[in-house]
Coordinates of N, CA and C in Angstrom, one line a residue:
X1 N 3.9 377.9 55.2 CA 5.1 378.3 56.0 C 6.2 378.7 55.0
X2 N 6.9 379.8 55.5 CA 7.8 380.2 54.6 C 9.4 379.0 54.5
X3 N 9.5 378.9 52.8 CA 10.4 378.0 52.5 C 11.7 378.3 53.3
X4 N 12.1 379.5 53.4 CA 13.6 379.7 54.7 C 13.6 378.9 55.8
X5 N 12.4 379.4 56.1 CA 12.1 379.5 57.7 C 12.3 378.0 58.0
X6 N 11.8 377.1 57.2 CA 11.7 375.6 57.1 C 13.1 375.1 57.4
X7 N 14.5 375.4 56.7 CA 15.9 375.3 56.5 C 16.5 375.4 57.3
X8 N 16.0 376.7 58.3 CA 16.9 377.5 59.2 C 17.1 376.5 59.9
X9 N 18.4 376.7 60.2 CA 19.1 375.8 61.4 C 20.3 376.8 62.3
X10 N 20.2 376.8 63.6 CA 21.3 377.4 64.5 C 21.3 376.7 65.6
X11 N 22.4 375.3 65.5 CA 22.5 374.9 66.4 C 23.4 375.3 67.4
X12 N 23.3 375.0 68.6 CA 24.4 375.4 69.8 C 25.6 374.7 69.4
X13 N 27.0 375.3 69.5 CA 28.1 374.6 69.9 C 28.5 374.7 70.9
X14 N 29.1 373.2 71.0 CA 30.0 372.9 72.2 C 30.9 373.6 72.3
X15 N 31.5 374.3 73.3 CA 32.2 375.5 73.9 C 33.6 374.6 74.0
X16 N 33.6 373.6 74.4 CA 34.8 372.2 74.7 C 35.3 372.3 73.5
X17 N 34.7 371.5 72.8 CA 35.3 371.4 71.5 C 35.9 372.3 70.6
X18 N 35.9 373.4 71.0 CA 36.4 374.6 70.2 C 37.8 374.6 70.3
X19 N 39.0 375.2 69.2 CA 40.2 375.1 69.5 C 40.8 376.3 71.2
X20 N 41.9 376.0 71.2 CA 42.3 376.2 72.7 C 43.2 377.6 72.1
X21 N 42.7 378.8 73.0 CA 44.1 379.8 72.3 C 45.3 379.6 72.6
X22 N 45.2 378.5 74.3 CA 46.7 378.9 74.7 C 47.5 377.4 74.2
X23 N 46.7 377.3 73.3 CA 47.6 375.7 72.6 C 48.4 376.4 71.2
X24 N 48.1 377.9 71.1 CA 49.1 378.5 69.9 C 50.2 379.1 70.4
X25 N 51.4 378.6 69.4 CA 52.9 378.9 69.6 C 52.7 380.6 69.2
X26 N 53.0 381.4 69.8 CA 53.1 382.6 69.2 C 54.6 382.6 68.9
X27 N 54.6 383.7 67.8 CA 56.0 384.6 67.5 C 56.3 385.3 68.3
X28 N 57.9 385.4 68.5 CA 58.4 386.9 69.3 C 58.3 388.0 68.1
X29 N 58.5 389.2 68.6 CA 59.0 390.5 67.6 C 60.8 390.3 68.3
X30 N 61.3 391.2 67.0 CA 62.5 391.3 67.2 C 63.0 391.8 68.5
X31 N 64.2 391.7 69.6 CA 64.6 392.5 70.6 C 65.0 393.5 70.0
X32 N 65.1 394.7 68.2 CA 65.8 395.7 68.3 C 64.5 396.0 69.1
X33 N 63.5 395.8 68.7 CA 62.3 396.5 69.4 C 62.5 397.6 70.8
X34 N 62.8 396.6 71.4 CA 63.0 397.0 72.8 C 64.0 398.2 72.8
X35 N 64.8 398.4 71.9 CA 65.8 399.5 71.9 C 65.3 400.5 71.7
X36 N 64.2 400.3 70.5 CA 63.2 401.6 69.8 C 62.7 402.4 70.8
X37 N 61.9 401.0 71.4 CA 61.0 401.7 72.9 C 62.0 402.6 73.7
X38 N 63.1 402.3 73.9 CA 64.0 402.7 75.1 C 64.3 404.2 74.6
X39 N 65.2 404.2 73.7 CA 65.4 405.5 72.7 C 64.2 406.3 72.9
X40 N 62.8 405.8 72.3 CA 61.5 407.1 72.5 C 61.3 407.3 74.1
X41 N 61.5 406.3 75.2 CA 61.3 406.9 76.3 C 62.3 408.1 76.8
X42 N 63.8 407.5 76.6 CA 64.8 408.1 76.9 C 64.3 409.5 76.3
X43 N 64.5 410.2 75.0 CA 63.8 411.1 74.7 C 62.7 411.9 75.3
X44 N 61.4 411.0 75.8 CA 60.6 411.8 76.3 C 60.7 412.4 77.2
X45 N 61.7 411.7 78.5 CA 62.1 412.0 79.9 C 63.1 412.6 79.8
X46 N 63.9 413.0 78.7 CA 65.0 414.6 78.6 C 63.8 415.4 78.0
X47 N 63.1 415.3 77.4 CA 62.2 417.0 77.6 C 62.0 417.1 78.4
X48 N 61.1 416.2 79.4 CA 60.3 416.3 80.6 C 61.7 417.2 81.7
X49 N 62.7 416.0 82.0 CA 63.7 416.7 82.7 C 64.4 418.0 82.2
X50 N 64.5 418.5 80.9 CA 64.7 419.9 80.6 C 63.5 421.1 81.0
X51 N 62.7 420.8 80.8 CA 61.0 421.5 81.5 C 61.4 421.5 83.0
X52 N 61.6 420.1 83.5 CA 61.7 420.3 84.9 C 63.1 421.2 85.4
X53 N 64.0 421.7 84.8 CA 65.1 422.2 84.6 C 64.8 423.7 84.9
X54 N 63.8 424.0 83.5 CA 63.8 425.5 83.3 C 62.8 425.9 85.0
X55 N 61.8 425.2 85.2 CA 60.8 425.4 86.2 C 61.9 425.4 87.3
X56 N 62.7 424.7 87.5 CA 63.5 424.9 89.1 C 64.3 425.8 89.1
X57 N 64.6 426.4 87.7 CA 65.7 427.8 87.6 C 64.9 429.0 88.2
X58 N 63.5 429.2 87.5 CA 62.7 430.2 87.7 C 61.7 430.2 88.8
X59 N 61.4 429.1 89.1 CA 60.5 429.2 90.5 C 60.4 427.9 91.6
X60 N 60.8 426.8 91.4 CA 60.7 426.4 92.9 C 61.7 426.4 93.2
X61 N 61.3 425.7 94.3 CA 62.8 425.8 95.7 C 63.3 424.1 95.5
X62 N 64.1 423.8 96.1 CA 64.7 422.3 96.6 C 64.0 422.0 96.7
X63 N 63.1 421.7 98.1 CA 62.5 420.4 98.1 C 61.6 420.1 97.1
X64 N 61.0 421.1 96.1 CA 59.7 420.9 95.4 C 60.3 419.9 94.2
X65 N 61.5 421.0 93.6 CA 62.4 420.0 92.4 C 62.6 418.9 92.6
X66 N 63.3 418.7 93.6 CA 63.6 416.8 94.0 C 62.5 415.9 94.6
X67 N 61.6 416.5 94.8 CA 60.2 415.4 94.7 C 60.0 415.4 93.1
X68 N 59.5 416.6 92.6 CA 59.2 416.4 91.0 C 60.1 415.2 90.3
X69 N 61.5 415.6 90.9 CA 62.8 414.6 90.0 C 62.6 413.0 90.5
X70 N 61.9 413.2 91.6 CA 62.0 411.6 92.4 C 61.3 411.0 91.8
X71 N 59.8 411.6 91.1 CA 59.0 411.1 90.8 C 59.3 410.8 89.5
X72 N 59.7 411.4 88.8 CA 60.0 411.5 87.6 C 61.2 410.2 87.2
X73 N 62.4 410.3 88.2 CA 63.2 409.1 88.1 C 62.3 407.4 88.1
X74 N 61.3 407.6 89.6 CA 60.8 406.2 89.5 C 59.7 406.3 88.1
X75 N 59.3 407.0 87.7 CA 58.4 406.9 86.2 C 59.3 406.6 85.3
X76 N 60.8 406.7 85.0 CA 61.3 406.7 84.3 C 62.0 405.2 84.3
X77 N 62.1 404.8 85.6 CA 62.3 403.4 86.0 C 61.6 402.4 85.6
X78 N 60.2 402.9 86.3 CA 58.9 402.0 85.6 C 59.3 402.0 84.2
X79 N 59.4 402.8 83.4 CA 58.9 403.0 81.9 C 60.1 401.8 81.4
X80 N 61.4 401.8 81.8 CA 62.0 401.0 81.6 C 61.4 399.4 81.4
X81 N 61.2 399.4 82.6 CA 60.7 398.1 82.8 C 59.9 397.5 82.5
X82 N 59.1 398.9 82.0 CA 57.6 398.3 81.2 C 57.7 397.7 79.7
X83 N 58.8 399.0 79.6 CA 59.4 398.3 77.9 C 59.9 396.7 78.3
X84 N 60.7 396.4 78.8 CA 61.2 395.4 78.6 C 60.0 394.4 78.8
X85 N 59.0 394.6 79.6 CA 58.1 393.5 80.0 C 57.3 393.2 78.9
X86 N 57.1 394.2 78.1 CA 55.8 394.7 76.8 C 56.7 393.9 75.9
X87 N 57.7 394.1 75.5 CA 58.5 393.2 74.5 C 58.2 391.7 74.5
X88 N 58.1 391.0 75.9 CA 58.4 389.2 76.4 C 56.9 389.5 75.9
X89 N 55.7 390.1 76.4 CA 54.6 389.8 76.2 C 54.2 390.5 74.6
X90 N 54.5 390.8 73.8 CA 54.0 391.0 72.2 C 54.7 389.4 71.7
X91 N 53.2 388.9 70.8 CA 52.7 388.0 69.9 C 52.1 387.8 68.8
X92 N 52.6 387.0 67.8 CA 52.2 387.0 66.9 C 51.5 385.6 66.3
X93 N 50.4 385.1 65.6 CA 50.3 383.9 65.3 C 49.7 383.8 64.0
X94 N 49.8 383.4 62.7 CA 49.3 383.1 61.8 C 48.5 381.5 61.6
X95 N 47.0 381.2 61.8 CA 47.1 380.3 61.7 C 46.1 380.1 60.3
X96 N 45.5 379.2 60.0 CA 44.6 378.6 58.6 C 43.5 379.6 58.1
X97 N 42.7 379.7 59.3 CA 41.7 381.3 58.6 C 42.0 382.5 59.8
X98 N 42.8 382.6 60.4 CA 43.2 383.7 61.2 C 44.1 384.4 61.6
X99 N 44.4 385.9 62.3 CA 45.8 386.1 62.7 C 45.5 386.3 63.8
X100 N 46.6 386.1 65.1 CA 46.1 386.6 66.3 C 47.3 387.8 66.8
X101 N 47.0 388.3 67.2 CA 47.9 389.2 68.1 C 48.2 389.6 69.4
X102 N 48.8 389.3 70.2 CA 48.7 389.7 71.7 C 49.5 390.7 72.2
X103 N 49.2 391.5 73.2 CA 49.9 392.6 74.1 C 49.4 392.5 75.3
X104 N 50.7 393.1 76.0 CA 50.1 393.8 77.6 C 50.6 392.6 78.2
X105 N 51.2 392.9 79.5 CA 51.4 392.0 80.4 C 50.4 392.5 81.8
X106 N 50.0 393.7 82.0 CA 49.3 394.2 83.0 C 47.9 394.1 82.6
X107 N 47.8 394.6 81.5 CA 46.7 394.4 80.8 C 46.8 393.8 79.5
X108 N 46.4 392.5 79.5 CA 47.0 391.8 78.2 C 45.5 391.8 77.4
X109 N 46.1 392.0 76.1 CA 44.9 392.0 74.9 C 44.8 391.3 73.7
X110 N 43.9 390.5 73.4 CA 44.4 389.0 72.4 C 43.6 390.1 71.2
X111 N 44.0 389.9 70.2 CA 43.1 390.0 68.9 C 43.4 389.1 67.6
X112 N 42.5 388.2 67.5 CA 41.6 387.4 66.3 C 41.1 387.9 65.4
X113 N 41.8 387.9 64.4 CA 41.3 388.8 62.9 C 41.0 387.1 62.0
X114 N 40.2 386.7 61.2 CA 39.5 386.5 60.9 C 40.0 386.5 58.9
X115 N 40.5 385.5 57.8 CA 41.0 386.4 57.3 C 39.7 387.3 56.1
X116 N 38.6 386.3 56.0 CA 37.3 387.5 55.7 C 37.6 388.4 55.9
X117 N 38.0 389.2 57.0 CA 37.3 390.4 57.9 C 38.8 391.4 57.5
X118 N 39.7 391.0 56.9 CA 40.8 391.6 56.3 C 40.4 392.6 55.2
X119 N 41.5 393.6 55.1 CA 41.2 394.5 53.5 C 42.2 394.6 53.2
X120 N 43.1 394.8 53.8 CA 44.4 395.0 53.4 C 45.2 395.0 54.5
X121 N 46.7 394.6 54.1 CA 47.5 394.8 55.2 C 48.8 395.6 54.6
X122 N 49.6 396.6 55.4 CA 50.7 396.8 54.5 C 52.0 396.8 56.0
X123 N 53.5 397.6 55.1 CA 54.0 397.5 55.9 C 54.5 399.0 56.5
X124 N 55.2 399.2 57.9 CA 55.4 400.7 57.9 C 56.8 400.5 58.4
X125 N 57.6 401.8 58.0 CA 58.8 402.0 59.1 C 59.5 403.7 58.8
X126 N 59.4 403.8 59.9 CA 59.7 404.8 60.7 C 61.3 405.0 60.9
X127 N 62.3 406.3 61.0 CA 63.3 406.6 60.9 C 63.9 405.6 61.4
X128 N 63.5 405.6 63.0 CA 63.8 404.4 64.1 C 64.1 402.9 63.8
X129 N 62.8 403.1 63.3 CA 63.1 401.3 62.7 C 63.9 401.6 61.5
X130 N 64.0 402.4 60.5 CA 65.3 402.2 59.6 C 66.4 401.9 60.1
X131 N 67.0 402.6 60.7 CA 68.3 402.2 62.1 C 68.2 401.4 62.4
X132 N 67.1 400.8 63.2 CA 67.6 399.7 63.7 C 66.8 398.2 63.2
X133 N 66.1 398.7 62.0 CA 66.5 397.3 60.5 C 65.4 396.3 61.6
X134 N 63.9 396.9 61.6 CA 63.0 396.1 62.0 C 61.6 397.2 60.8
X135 N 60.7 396.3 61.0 CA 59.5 397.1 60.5 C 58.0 396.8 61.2
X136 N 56.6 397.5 61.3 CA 55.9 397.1 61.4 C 54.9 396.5 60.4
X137 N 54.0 395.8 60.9 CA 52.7 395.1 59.7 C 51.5 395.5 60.1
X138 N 50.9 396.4 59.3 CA 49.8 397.2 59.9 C 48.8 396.3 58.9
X139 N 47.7 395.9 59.5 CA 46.5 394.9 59.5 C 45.2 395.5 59.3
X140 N 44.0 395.8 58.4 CA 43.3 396.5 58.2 C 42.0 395.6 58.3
X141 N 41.2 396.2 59.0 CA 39.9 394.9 59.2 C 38.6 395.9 58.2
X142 N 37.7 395.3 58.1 CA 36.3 396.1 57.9 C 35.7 396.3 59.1
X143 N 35.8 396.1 59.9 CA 35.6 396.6 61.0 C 35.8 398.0 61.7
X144 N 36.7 398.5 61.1 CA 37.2 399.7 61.6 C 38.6 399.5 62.5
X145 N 38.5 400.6 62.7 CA 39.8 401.1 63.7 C 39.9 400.4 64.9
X146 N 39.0 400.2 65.4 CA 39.5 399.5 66.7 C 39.5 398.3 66.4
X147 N 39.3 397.5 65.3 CA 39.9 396.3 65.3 C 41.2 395.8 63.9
X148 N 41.4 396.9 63.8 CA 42.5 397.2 63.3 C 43.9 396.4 64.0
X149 N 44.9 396.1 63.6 CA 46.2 396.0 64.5 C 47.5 396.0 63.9
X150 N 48.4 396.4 64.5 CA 49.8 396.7 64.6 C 51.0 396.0 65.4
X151 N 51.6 394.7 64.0 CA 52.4 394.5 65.1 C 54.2 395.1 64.8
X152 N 54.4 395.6 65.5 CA 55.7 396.1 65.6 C 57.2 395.0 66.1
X153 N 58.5 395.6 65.5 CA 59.5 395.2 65.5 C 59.8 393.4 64.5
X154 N 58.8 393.7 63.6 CA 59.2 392.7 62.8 C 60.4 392.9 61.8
X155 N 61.1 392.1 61.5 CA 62.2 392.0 60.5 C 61.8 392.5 59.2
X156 N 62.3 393.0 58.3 CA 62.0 393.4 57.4 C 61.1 392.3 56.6
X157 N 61.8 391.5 56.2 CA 61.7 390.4 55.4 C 60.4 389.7 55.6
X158 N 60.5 389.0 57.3 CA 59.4 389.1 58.0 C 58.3 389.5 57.9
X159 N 58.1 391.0 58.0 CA 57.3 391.2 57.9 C 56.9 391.4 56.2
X160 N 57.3 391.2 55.0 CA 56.9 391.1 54.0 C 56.4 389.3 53.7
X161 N 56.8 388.4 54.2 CA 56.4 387.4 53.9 C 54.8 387.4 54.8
X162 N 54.6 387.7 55.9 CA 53.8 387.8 56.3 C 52.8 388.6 55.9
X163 N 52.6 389.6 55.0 CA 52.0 390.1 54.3 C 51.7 389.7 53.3
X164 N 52.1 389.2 52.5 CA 52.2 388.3 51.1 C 51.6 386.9 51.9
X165 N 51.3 386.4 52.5 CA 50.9 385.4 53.1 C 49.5 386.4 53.3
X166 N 49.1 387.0 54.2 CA 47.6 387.5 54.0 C 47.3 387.8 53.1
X167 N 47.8 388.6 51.9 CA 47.4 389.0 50.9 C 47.1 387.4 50.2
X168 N 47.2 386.4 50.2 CA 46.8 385.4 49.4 C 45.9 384.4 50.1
X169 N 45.8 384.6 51.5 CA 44.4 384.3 52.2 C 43.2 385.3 51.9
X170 N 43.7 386.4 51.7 CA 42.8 387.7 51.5 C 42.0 386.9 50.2
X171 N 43.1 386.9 49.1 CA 41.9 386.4 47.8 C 42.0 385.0 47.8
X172 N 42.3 384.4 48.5 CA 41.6 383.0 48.2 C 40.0 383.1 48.9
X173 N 40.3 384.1 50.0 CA 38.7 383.9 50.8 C 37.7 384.7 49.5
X174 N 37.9 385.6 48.8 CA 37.4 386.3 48.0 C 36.7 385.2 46.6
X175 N 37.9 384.4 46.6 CA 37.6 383.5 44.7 C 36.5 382.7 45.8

C-alpha cells in the first residue's frame, strides 16, 4: 500500500462549529463617501439631461421630452437613494487570518480573502477623493480579478494602517 495513502486523512467538519459571519463587527467607510457618490451621479445626470436637452431642441415634441425627463428625474431619485443606502451597507472587517468585505443592500456581497491568498495590497485616490480627504484600499488576491476587492472612502491614514497591517500578515504567512 502506498505510504501517503496510509496518512491521508479528510475528515468532515462540523458546519456548527464554525465561526458565525454575522457575529463580526464590521467598519463603516467614511460619510465623505457618500458625497463622492453624489457629485459622480450628479454629473452623470447633467450630461444625460444636456443630451436630453439638445434631442428636445431638434426633434421631439412635449410629451415625448417630459416622459424621457420623468424618467430620468425618478432614476435620478433612485440613484440618490441608492447612494445613500450603498454607503449604511459597505463593510469592512479585519480579523486573525482574514479580511472581509461587504456591499449591496439589494444585492449584498460578502468577500473573505484569506491572508495566504493575498499579493499585495495598495492604496488609490482619485481627484475626488483628494477633495474630499478619503482614499481607497485596493486588495490583490491570486486568484484573479474577481476576487480581487476595493474598499472605498477610507481615511487616509486608515487606509494606510490597514495596509501595513496586511502587508505583515502577508509575510508572516510567507516566513
Amino acid at each position: 500500500m502506498d505510504p501517503i495513502a496510509e496518512h491521508f486523512q479528510n475528515e468532515q467538519i462540523d458546519i456548527s462549529t464554525l465561526p458565525k459571519l454575522e457575529s463580526v463587527d464590521f467598519s463603516s467607510v467614511s460619510p465623505q463617501y457618500l458625497i463622492k457618490m453624489n457629485i459622480q451621479t450628479g454629473v452623470f445626470m447633467l450630461v444625460l439631461l444636456i443630451f436630453l436637452g439638445g434631442f428636445w431642441f431638434f426633434q421631439l415634441n412635449h410629451l415625448q421630452s417630459g416622459l424621457i425627463f420623468s424618467g430620468l428625474l425618478i432614476a435620478f431619485i433612485f440613484r440618490f437613494w441608492n447612494n445613500f443606502k450603498l454607503l449604511k451597507s459597505l463593510g469592512y472587517a479585519l480579523r486573525e487570518k482574514d479580511i472581509i468585505y461587504k456591499r449591496g443592500f439589494i444585492f449584498s456581497k460578502t468577500t473573505v480573502i484569506p491572508f495566504n491568498r493575498v499579493q499585495h495590497a495598495s492604496i488609490s485616490r482619485g481627484v475626488w477623493d483628494k477633495i474630499l480627504g478619503i482614499s481607497s484600499l485596493n486588495v490583490f488576491t491570486a486568484g484573479g480579478s474577481g476576487s480581487d476587492i476595493a474598499i472605498p472612502g477610507l481615511e487616509p491614514g486608515q487606509a494606510l494602517q490597514l495596509k501595513e497591517a496586511i502587508a505583515v500578515k502577508i509575510s508572516k504567512d510567507e516566513a
